[in-house]
Tab-separated table of C-alpha atoms and ligand atoms in Angstrom:
chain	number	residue	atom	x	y	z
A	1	UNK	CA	92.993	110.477	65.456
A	2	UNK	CA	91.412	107.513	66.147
A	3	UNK	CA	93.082	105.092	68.542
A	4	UNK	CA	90.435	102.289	68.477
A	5	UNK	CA	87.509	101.817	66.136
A	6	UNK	CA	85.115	99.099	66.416
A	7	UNK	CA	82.462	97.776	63.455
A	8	UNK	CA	79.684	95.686	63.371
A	9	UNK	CA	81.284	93.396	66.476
A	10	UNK	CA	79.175	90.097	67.226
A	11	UNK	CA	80.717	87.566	69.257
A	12	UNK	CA	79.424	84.166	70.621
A	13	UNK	CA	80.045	81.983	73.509
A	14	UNK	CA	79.827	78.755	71.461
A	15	UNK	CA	76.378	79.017	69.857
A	16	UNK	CA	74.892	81.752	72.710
A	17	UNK	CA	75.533	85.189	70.535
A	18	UNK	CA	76.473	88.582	72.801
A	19	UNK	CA	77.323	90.959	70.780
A	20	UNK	CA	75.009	91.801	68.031
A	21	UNK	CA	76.971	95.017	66.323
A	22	UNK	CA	78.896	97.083	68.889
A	23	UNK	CA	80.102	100.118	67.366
A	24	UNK	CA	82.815	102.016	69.333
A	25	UNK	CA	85.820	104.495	68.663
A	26	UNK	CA	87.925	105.784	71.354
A	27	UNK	CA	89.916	108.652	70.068
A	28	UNK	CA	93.646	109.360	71.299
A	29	UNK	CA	93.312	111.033	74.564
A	30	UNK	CA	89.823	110.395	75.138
A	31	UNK	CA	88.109	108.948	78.141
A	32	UNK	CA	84.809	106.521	76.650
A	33	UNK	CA	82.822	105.458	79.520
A	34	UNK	CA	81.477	101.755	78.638
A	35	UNK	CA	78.044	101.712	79.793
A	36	UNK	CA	74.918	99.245	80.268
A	37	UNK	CA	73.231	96.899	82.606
A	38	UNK	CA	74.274	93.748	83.897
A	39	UNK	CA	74.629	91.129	80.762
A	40	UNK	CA	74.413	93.686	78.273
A	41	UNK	CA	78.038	93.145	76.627
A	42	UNK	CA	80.445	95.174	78.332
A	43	UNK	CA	82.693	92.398	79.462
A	44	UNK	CA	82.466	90.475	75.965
A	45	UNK	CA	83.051	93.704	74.405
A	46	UNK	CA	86.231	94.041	76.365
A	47	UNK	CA	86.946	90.343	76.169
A	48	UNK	CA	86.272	91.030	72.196
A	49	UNK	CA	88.786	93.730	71.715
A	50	UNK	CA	91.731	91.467	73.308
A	51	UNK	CA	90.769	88.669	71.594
A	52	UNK	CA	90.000	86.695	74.837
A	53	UNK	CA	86.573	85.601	73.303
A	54	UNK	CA	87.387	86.423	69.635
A	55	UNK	CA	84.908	88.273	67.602
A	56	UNK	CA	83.012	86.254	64.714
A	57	UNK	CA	81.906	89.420	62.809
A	58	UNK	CA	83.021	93.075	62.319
A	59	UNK	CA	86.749	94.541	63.092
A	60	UNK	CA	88.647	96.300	65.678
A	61	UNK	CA	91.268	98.560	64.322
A	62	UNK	CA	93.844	100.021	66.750
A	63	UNK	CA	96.002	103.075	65.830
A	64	UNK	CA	95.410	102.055	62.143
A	65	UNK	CA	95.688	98.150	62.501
A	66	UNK	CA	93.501	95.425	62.282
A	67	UNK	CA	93.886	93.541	65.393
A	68	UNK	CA	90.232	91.640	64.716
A	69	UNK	CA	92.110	88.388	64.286
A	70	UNK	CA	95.081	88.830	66.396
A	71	UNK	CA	96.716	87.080	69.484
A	72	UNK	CA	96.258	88.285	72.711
A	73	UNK	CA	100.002	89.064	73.493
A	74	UNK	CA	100.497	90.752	70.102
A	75	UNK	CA	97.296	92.904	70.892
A	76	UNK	CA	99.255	93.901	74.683
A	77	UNK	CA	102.517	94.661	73.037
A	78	UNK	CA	100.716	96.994	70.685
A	79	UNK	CA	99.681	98.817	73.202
A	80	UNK	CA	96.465	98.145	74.869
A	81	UNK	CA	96.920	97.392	78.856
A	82	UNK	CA	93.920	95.696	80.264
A	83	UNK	CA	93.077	95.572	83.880
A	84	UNK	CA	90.415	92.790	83.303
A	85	UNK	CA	87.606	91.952	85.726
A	86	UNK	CA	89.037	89.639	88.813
A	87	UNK	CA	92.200	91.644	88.987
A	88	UNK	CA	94.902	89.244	87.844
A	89	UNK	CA	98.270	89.568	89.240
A	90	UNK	CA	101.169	86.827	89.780
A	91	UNK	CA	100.677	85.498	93.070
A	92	UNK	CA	104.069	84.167	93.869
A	93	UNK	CA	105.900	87.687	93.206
A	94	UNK	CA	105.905	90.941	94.810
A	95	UNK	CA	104.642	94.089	94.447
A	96	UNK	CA	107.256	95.568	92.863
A	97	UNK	CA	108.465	92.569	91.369
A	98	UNK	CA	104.875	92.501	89.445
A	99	UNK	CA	105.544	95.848	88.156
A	100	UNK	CA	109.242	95.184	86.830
A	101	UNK	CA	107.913	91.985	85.131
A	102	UNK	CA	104.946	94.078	83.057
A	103	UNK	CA	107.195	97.434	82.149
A	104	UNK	CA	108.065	98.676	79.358
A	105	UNK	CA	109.263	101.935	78.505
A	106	UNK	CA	107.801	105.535	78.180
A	107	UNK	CA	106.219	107.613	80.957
A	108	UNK	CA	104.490	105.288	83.801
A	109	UNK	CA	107.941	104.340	85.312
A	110	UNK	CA	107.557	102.595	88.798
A	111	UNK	CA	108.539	105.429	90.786
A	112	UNK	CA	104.957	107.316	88.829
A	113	UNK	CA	102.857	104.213	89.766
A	114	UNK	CA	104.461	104.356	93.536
A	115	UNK	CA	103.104	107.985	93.301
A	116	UNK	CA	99.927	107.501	91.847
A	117	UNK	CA	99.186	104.293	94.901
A	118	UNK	CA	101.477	105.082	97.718
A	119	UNK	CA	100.049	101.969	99.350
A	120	UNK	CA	102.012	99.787	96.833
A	121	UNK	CA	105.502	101.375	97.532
A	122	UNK	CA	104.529	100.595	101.347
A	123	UNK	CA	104.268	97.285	100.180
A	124	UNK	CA	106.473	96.896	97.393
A	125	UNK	CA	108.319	93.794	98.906
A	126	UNK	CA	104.979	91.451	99.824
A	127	UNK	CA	104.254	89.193	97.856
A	128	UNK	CA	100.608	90.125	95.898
A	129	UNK	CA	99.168	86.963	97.555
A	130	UNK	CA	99.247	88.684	100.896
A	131	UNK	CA	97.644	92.390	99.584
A	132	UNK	CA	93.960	92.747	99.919
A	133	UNK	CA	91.441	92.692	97.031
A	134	UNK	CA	91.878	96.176	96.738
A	135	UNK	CA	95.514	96.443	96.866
A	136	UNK	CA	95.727	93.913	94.076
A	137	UNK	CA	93.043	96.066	92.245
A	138	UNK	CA	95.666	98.478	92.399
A	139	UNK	CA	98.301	96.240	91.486
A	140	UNK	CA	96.615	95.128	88.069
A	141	UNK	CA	95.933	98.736	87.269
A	142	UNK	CA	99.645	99.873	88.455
A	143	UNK	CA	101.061	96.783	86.132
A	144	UNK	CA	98.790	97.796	83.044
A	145	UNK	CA	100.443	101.399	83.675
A	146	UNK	CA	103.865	99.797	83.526
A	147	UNK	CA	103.449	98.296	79.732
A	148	UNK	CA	103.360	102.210	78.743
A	149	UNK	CA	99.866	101.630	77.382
A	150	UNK	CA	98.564	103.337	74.418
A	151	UNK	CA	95.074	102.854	75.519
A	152	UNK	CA	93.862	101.593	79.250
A	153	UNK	CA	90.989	99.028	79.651
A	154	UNK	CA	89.392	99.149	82.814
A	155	UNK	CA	86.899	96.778	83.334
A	156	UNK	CA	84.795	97.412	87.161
A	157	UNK	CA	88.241	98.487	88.824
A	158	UNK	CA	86.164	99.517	91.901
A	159	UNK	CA	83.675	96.806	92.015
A	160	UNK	CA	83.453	95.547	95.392
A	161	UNK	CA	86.238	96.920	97.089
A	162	UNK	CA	85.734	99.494	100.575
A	163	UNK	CA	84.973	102.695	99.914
A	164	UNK	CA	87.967	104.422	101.029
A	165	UNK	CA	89.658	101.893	98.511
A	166	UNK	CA	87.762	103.229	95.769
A	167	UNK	CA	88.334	106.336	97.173
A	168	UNK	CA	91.797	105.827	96.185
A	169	UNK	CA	90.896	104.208	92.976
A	170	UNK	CA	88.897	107.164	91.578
A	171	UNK	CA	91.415	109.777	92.644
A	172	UNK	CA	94.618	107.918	90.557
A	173	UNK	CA	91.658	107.689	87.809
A	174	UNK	CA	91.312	111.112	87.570
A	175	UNK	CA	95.548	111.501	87.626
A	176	UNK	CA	95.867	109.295	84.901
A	177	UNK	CA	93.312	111.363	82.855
A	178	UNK	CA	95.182	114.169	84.094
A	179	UNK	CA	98.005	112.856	81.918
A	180	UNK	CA	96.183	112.341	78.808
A	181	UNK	CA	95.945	108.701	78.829
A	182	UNK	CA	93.218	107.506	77.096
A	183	UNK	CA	91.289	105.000	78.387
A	184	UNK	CA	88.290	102.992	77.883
A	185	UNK	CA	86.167	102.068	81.314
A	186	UNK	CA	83.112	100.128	82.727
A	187	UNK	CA	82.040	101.240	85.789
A	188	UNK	CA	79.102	101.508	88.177
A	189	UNK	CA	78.997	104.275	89.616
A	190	UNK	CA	78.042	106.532	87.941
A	191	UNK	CA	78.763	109.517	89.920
A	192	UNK	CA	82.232	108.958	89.808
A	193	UNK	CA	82.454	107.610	86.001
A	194	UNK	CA	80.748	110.657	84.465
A	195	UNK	CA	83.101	113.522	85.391
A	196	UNK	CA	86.065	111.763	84.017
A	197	UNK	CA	84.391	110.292	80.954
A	198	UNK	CA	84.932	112.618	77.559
A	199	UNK	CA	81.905	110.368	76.072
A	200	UNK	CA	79.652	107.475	76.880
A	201	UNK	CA	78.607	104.389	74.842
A	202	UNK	CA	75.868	102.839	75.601
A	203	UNK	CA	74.706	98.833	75.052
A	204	UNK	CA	71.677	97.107	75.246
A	205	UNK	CA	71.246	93.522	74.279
A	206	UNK	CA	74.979	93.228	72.384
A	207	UNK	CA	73.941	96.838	70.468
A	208	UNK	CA	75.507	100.058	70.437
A	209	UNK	CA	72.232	101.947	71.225
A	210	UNK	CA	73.463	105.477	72.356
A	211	UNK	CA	76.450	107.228	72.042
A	212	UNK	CA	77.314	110.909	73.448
A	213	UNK	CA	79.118	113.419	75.995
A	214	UNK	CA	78.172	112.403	79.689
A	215	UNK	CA	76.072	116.183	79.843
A	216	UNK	CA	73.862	114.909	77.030
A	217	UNK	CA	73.154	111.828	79.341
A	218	UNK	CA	69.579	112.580	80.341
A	219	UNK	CA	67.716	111.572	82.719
A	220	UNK	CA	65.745	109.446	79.869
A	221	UNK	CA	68.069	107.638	78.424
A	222	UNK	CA	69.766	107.234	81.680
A	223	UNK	CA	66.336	105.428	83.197
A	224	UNK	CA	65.708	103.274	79.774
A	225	UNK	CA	69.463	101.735	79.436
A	226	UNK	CA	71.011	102.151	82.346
A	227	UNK	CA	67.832	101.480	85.407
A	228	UNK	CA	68.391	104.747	87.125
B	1	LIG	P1	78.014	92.741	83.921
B	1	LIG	O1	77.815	94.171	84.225
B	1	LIG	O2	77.052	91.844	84.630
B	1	LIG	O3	79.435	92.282	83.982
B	1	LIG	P2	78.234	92.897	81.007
B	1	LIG	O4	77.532	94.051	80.377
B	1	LIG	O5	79.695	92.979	81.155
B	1	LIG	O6	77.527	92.577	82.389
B	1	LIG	P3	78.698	90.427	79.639
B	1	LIG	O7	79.395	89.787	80.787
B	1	LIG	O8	79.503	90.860	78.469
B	1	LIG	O9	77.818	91.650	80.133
B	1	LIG	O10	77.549	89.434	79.140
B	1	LIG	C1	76.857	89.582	77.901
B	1	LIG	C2	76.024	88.333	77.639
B	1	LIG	O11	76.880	87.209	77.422
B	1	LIG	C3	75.116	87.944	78.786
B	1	LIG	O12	73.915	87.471	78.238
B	1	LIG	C4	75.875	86.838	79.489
B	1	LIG	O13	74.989	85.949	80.104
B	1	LIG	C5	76.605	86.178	78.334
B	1	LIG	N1	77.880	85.578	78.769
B	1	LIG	C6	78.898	86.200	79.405
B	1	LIG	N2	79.918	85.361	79.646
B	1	LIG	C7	79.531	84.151	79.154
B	1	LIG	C8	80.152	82.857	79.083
B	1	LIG	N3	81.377	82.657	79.558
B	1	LIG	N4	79.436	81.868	78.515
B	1	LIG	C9	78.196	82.072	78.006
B	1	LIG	N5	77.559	83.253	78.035
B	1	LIG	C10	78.214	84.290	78.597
């Protein structure tokens, strides 16, 4: 079944257009790996879905609904749990109190997100002020866990952080896969996004111009969209 299904999406910042038709499903379960070069649409894609810049033309559906034209909050409480670019947690709570104040029921309770970053039950009472960048990182994915997501947005979770930090990252990645979350994800590195991706979408210039399993990927297509 299909979980999210995007048409014909074209979105503007004021009169600048970004998105010129992005076309993109993520079925339940699956892994889609976002992909592109800088300023090719990812983020306003993402940004598009949540209605955080609002799409002019085409729909979104999620699990059956039109959500094109929705709030933000309604879009959350349906079930999509963003971890946006910039990592946004409340500043003035801690850890744990962050993860009480986003969940919801089902199966990411807190003692699964303790598991999943061990470093955030070390530090479950600091407040998320005091964590590092890539503490928090794991903070705004741990809090999008804790809505009980149908469908996880995550939008450069690793970008910039050490790399035994995205280390850690990858490896709860992989677990959450692991549990048949589906999830929809924009990330550099490539050698880490591939294995866990079930299929890659690929956007040049606001357009969906390639879509297909990450072993289809070639080196072509890989050196004409992507620069490597
Ligand atoms: P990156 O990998 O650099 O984050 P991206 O693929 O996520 O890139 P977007 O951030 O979605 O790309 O940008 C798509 C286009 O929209 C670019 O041309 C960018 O300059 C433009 N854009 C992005 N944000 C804004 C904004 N707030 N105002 C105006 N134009 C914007």
């Amino acid at each position: 079944m299909k979980l999210l299904e995007i048409e014909a999406l074209q979105t503007f910042y004021g009169k600048s257009q970004a998105l010129f038709g992005v076309d993109l499903a993520v079925e339940e379960g699956e892994a889609v790996a976002l992909m592109g070069r800088n300023g090719m649409g990812k983020t306003t894609t993402i940004r598009s879905i949540c209605h955080l810049t609002p799409a002019r033309e085409g729909n979104i559906k999620f699990a059956g609904k039109d959500i094109t034209r929705m709030r933000p909050h309604r879009i959350a409480r349906l079930g999509i749990g963003l971890v946006p670019e910039g990592r946004r947690c409340f500043p003035n709570l801690t850890v744990e109190e962050n993860l009480l104040a986003a969940a919801r029921p089902g199966k990411w309770t807190l003692s699964g997100v303790y598991a999943l970053f061990p470093r955030l039950k070390e530090r479950r009472g600091q407040y998320a002020r005091t964590l590092s960048g890539g503490e928090q990182q794991m903070l705004a994915i741990g809090r999008a866990l804790a809505t009980n997501p149908r469908l996880v947005i995550l939008d450069e979770a690793t970008e910039g952080l050490a790399p035994v930090i995205r280390h850690d990252i990858w490896r709860a990645i992989r677990a959450i896969r692991a549990e048949g979350q589906s999830i929809l994800i924009v990330d550099k590195t490539l050698s880490e996004l591939l294995p866990v991706a079930d299929r890659c979408v690929v956007l040049e210039k606001g357009r969906t111009v390639w879509t297909g399993a990450p072993d289809v990927l070639d080196a072509e297509t890989q050196q004409r969209f992507l620069g490597v």
